[in-house]
Coordinates of C-alpha atoms and ligand atoms in Angstrom, one line a residue:
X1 CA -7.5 12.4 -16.0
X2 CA -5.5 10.0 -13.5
X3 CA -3.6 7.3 -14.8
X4 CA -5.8 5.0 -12.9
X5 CA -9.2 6.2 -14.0
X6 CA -11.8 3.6 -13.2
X7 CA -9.6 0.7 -12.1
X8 CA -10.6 -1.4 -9.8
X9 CA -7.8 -2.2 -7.5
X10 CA -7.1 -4.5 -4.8
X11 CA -4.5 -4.1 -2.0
X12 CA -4.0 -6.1 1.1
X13 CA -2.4 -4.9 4.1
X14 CA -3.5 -1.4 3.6
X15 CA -4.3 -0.3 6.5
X16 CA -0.8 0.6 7.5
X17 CA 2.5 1.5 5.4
X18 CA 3.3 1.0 2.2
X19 CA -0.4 -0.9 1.7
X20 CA -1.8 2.4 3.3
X21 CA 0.1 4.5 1.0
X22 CA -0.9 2.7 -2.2
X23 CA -4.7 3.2 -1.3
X24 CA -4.3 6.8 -1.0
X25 CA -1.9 7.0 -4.2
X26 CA -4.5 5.0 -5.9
X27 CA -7.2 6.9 -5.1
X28 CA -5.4 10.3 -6.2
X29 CA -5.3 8.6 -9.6
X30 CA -9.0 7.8 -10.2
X31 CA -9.2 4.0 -9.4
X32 CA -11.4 2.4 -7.2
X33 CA -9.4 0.4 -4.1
X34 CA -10.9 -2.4 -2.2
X35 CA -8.2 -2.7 0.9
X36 CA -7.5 -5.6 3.4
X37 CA -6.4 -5.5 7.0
X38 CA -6.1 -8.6 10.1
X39 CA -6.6 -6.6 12.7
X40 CA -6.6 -2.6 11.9
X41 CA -10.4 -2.5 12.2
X42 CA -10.6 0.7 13.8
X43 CA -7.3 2.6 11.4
X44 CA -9.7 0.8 8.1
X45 CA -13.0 2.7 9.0
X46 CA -10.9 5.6 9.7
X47 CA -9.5 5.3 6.3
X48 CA -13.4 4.3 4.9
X49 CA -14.4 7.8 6.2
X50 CA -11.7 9.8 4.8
X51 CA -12.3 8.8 1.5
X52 CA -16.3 8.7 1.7
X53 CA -17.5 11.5 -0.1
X54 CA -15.2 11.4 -2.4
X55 CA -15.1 10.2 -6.6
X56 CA -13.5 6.9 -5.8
X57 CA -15.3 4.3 -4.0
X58 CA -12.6 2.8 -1.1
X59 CA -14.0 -0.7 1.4
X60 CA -11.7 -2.1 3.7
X61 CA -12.2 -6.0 4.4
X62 CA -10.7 -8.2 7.2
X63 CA -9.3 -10.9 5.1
X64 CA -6.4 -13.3 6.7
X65 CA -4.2 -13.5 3.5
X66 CA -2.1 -16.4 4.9
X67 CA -6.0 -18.3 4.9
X68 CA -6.8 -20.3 1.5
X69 CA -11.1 -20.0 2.4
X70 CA -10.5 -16.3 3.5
X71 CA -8.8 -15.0 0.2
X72 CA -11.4 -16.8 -2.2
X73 CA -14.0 -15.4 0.0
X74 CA -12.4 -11.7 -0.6
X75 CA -12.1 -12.5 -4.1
X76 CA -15.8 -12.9 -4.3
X77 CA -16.7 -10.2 -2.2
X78 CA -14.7 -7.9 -4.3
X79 CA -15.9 -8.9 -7.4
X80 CA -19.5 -8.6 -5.9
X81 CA -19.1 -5.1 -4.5
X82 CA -16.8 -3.2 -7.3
X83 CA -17.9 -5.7 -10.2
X84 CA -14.4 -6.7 -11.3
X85 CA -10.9 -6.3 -10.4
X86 CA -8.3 -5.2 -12.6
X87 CA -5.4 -4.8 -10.3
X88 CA -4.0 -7.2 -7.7
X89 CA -1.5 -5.9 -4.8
X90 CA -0.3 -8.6 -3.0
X91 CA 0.9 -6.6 0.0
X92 CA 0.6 -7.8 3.2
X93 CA 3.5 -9.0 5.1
X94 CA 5.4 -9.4 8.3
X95 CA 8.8 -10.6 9.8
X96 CA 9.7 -12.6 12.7
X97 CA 13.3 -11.9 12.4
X98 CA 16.1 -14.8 14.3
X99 CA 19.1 -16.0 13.6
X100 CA 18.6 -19.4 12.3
X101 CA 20.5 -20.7 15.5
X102 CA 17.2 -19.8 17.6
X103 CA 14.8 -19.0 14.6
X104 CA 11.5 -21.9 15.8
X105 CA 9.5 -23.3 13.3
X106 CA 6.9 -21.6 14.1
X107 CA 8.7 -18.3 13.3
X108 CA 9.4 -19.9 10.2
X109 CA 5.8 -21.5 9.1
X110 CA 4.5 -18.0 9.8
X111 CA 6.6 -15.8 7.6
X112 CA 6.2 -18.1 4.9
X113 CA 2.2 -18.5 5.2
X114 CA 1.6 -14.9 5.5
X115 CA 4.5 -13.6 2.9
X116 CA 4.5 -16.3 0.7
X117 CA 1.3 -18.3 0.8
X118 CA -0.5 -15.5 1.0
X119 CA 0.5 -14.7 -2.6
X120 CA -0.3 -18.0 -4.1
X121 CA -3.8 -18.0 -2.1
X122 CA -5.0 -14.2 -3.5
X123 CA -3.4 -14.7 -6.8
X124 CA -5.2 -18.4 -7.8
X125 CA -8.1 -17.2 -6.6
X126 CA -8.0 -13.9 -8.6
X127 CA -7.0 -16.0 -12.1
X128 CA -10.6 -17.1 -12.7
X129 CA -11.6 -13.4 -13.1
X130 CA -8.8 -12.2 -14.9
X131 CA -9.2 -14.3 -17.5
X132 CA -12.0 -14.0 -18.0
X133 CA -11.7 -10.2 -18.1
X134 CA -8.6 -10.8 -20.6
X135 CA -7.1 -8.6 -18.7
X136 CA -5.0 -7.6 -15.5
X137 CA -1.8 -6.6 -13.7
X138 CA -0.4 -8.3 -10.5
X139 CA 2.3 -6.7 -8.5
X140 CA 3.7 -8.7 -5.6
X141 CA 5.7 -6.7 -2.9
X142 CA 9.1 -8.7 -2.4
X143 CA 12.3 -7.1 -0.7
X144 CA 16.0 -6.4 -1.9
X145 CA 16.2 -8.8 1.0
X146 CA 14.8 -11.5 -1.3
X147 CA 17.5 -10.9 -3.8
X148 CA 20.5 -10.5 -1.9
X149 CA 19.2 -12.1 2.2
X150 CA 20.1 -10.4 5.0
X151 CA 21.3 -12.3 8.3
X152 CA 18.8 -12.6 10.9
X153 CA 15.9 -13.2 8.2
X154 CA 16.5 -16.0 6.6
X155 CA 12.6 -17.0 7.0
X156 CA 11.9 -13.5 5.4
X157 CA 14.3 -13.6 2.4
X158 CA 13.1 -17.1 2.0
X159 CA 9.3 -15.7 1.3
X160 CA 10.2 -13.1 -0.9
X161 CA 12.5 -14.6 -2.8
X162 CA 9.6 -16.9 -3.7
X163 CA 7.3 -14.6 -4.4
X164 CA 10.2 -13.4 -7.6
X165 CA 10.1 -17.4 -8.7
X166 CA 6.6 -17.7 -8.1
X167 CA 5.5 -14.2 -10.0
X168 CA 8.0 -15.2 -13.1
X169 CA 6.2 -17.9 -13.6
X170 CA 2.5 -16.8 -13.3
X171 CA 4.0 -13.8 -16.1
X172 CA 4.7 -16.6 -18.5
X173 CA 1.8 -19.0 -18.0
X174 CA -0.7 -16.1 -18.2
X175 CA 0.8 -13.5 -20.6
X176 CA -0.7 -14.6 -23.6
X177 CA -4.2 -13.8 -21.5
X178 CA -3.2 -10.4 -21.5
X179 CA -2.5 -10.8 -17.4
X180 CA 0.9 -9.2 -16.8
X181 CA 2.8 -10.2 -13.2
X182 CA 5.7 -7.7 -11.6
X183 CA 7.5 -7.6 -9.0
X184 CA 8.2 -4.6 -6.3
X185 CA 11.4 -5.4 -4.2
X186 CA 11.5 -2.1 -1.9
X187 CA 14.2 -1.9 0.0
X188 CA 14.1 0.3 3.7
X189 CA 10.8 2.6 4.3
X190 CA 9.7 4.5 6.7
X191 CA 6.9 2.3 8.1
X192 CA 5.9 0.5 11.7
X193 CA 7.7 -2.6 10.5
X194 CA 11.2 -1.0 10.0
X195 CA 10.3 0.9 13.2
X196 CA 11.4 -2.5 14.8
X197 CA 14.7 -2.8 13.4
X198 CA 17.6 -2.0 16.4
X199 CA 19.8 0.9 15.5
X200 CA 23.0 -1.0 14.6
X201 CA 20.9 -2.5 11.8
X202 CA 19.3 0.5 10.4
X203 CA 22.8 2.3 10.4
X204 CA 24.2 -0.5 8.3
X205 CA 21.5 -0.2 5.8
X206 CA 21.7 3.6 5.6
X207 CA 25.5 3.7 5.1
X208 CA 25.0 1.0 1.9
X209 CA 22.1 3.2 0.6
X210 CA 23.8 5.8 -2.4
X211 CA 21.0 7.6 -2.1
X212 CA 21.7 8.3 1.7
X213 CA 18.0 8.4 3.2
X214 CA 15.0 5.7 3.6
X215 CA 12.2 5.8 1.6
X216 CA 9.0 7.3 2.5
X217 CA 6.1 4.8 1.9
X218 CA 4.7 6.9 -0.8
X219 CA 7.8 6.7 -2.9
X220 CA 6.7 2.5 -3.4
X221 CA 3.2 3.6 -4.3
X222 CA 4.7 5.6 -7.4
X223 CA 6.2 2.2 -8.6
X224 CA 3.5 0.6 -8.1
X225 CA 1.1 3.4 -9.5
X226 CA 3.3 2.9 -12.9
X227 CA 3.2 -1.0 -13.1
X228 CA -0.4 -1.1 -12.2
X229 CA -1.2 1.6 -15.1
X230 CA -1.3 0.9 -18.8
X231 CA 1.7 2.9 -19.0
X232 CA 3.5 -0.4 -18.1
X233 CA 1.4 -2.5 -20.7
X234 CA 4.7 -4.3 -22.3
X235 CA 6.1 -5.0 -19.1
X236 CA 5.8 -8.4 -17.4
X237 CA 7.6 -11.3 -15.3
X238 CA 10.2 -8.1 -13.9
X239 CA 11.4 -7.1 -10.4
X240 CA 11.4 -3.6 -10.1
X241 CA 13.7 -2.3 -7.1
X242 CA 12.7 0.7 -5.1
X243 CA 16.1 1.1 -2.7
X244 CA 17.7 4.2 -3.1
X245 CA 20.7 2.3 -5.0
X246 CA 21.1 -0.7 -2.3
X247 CA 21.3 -3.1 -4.2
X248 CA 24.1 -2.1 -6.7
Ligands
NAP301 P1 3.5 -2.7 8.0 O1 3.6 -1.3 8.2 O2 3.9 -3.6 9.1 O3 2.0 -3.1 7.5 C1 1.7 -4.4 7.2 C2 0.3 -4.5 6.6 O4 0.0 -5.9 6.3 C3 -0.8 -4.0 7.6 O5 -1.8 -3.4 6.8 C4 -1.3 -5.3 8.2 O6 -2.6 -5.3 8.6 C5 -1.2 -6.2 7.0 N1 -1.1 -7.7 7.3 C6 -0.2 -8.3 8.1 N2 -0.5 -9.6 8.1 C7 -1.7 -9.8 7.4 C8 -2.5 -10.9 7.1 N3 -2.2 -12.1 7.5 N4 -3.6 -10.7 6.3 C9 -3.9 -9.5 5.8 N5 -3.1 -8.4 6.1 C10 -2.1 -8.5 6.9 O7 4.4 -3.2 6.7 P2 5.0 -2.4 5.5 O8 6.4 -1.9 5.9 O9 4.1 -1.4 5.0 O10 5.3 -3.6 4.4 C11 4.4 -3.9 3.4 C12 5.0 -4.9 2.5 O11 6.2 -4.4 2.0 C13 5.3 -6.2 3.2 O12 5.1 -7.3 2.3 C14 6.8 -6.1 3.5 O13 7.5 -7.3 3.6 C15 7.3 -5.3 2.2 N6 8.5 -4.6 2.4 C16 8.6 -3.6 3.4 C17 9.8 -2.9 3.5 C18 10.0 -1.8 4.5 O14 11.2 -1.3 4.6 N7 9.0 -1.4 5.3 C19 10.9 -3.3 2.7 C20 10.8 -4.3 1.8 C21 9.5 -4.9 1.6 P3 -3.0 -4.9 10.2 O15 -2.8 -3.5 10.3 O16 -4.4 -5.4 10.4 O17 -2.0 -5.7 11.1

């Protein structure tokens, strides 16, 4: 039996990366994964179709997470199609990396509506069903680079050290409804969005990683696997780094 039997499980942004990676990790587990995408329409029916057939029931919705209306409209959809949802994975996320010399505001307004917002919109629109359920885990994907910031993201470290403050408080105003809120702060995978870094920058990274290597995207879903599963029942309000040792 899978550690995940039966859950319902909601991801956005997984229709690529880590997001992508958490679906199929999921799924391996026994839960039941509702997935959002922006624009992926064609790699989320792929992904529909590779899992039809199968023992877990997997539907991939265009959802804009950085848009208030769109996430409560997801919210009801899941909860319509899958009947409740026990797991939140507030996922999607992008960078517009400057230097704050020539970083615009619009650079800026868009990292923290997608990043940040994003995880206010899907998580206040999920708490009506959680508590009434009396039950569920959140996990909000940050970055190392919300702990310690990183030069030429400033907008980016911003959002995710916001979504820490932001999912430390949720853990204490809701713990006592049996709704537990963690934290995932991975630090460089293998996915299209590290793809984008310039060498220099990845070679600093790898030569302040003990473990020596980046992470494959899988290696994320594990973490979150855990913190989503009852095996993580006493565990709340905590960041959980997945970095190969960067940050120590
Ligand atoms: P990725 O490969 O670029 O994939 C991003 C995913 O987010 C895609 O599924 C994309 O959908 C979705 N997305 C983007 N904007 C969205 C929006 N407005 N509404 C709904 N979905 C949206 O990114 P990743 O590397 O897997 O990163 C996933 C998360 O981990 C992000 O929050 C990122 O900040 C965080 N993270 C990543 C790393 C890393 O090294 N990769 C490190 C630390 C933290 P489409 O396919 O439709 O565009």
């Amino acid at each position: 039996m899978g550690l995940l039997e039966d859950k319902k499980v909601l991801i956005t942004g997984g229709s690529r990366g880590i997001g992508r990676a958490m679906v199929q990790r999921f799924v391996e587990e026994g839960a039941d994964v509702a997935f959002t995408f922006r624009s992926s329409a064609e790699a989320a029916k792929a992904m529909e179709a590779e899992f039809k057939g199968g023992s877990s029931k997997v539907k991939g919705y265009q959802s804009d997470a950085g848009s208030f209306e769109e996430a409560g409209k997801l919210i009801k959809d899941v909860v319509d199609d899958f009947g409740r949802i026990d797991v939140l994975i507030n996922n999607a996320g992008i960078t517009k990396d400057n230097l704050l010399m020539r970083m615009s505001e619009e650079q800026w307004d868009q990292v923290i509506n997608i990043n940040l917002k994003s995880v206010f919109n899907l998580t206040k629109h999920i708490m009506r069903t959680m508590m009434k359920q009396r039950s569920g885990s959140i996990i909000n994907i940050s970055s190392v680079v919300g702990v310690f910031g990183n030069a030429g993201q400033a907008n980016y470290a911003a959002s995710k050290a916001g979504i820490i403050g932001f999912s430390k408080s949720v853990a204490k105003e809701v713990g006592s409804r049996n709704i537990r809120c963690n934290v995932l702060a991975p630090g460089f995978i293998a996915t299209d969005m590290t793809e984008q870094l310039d060498d220099a920058t990845k070679a600093n990274f790898l030569a302040n990683i003990p473990l020596k290597r980046l992470a494959q995207p899988g290696e994320v879903a594990d973490a979150a696997v855990f913190l989503a599963s009852d095996m993580s029942k006493y565990i709340t309000g905590q960041v959980l780094s997945v970095c190969g040792g960067l940050n120590i």
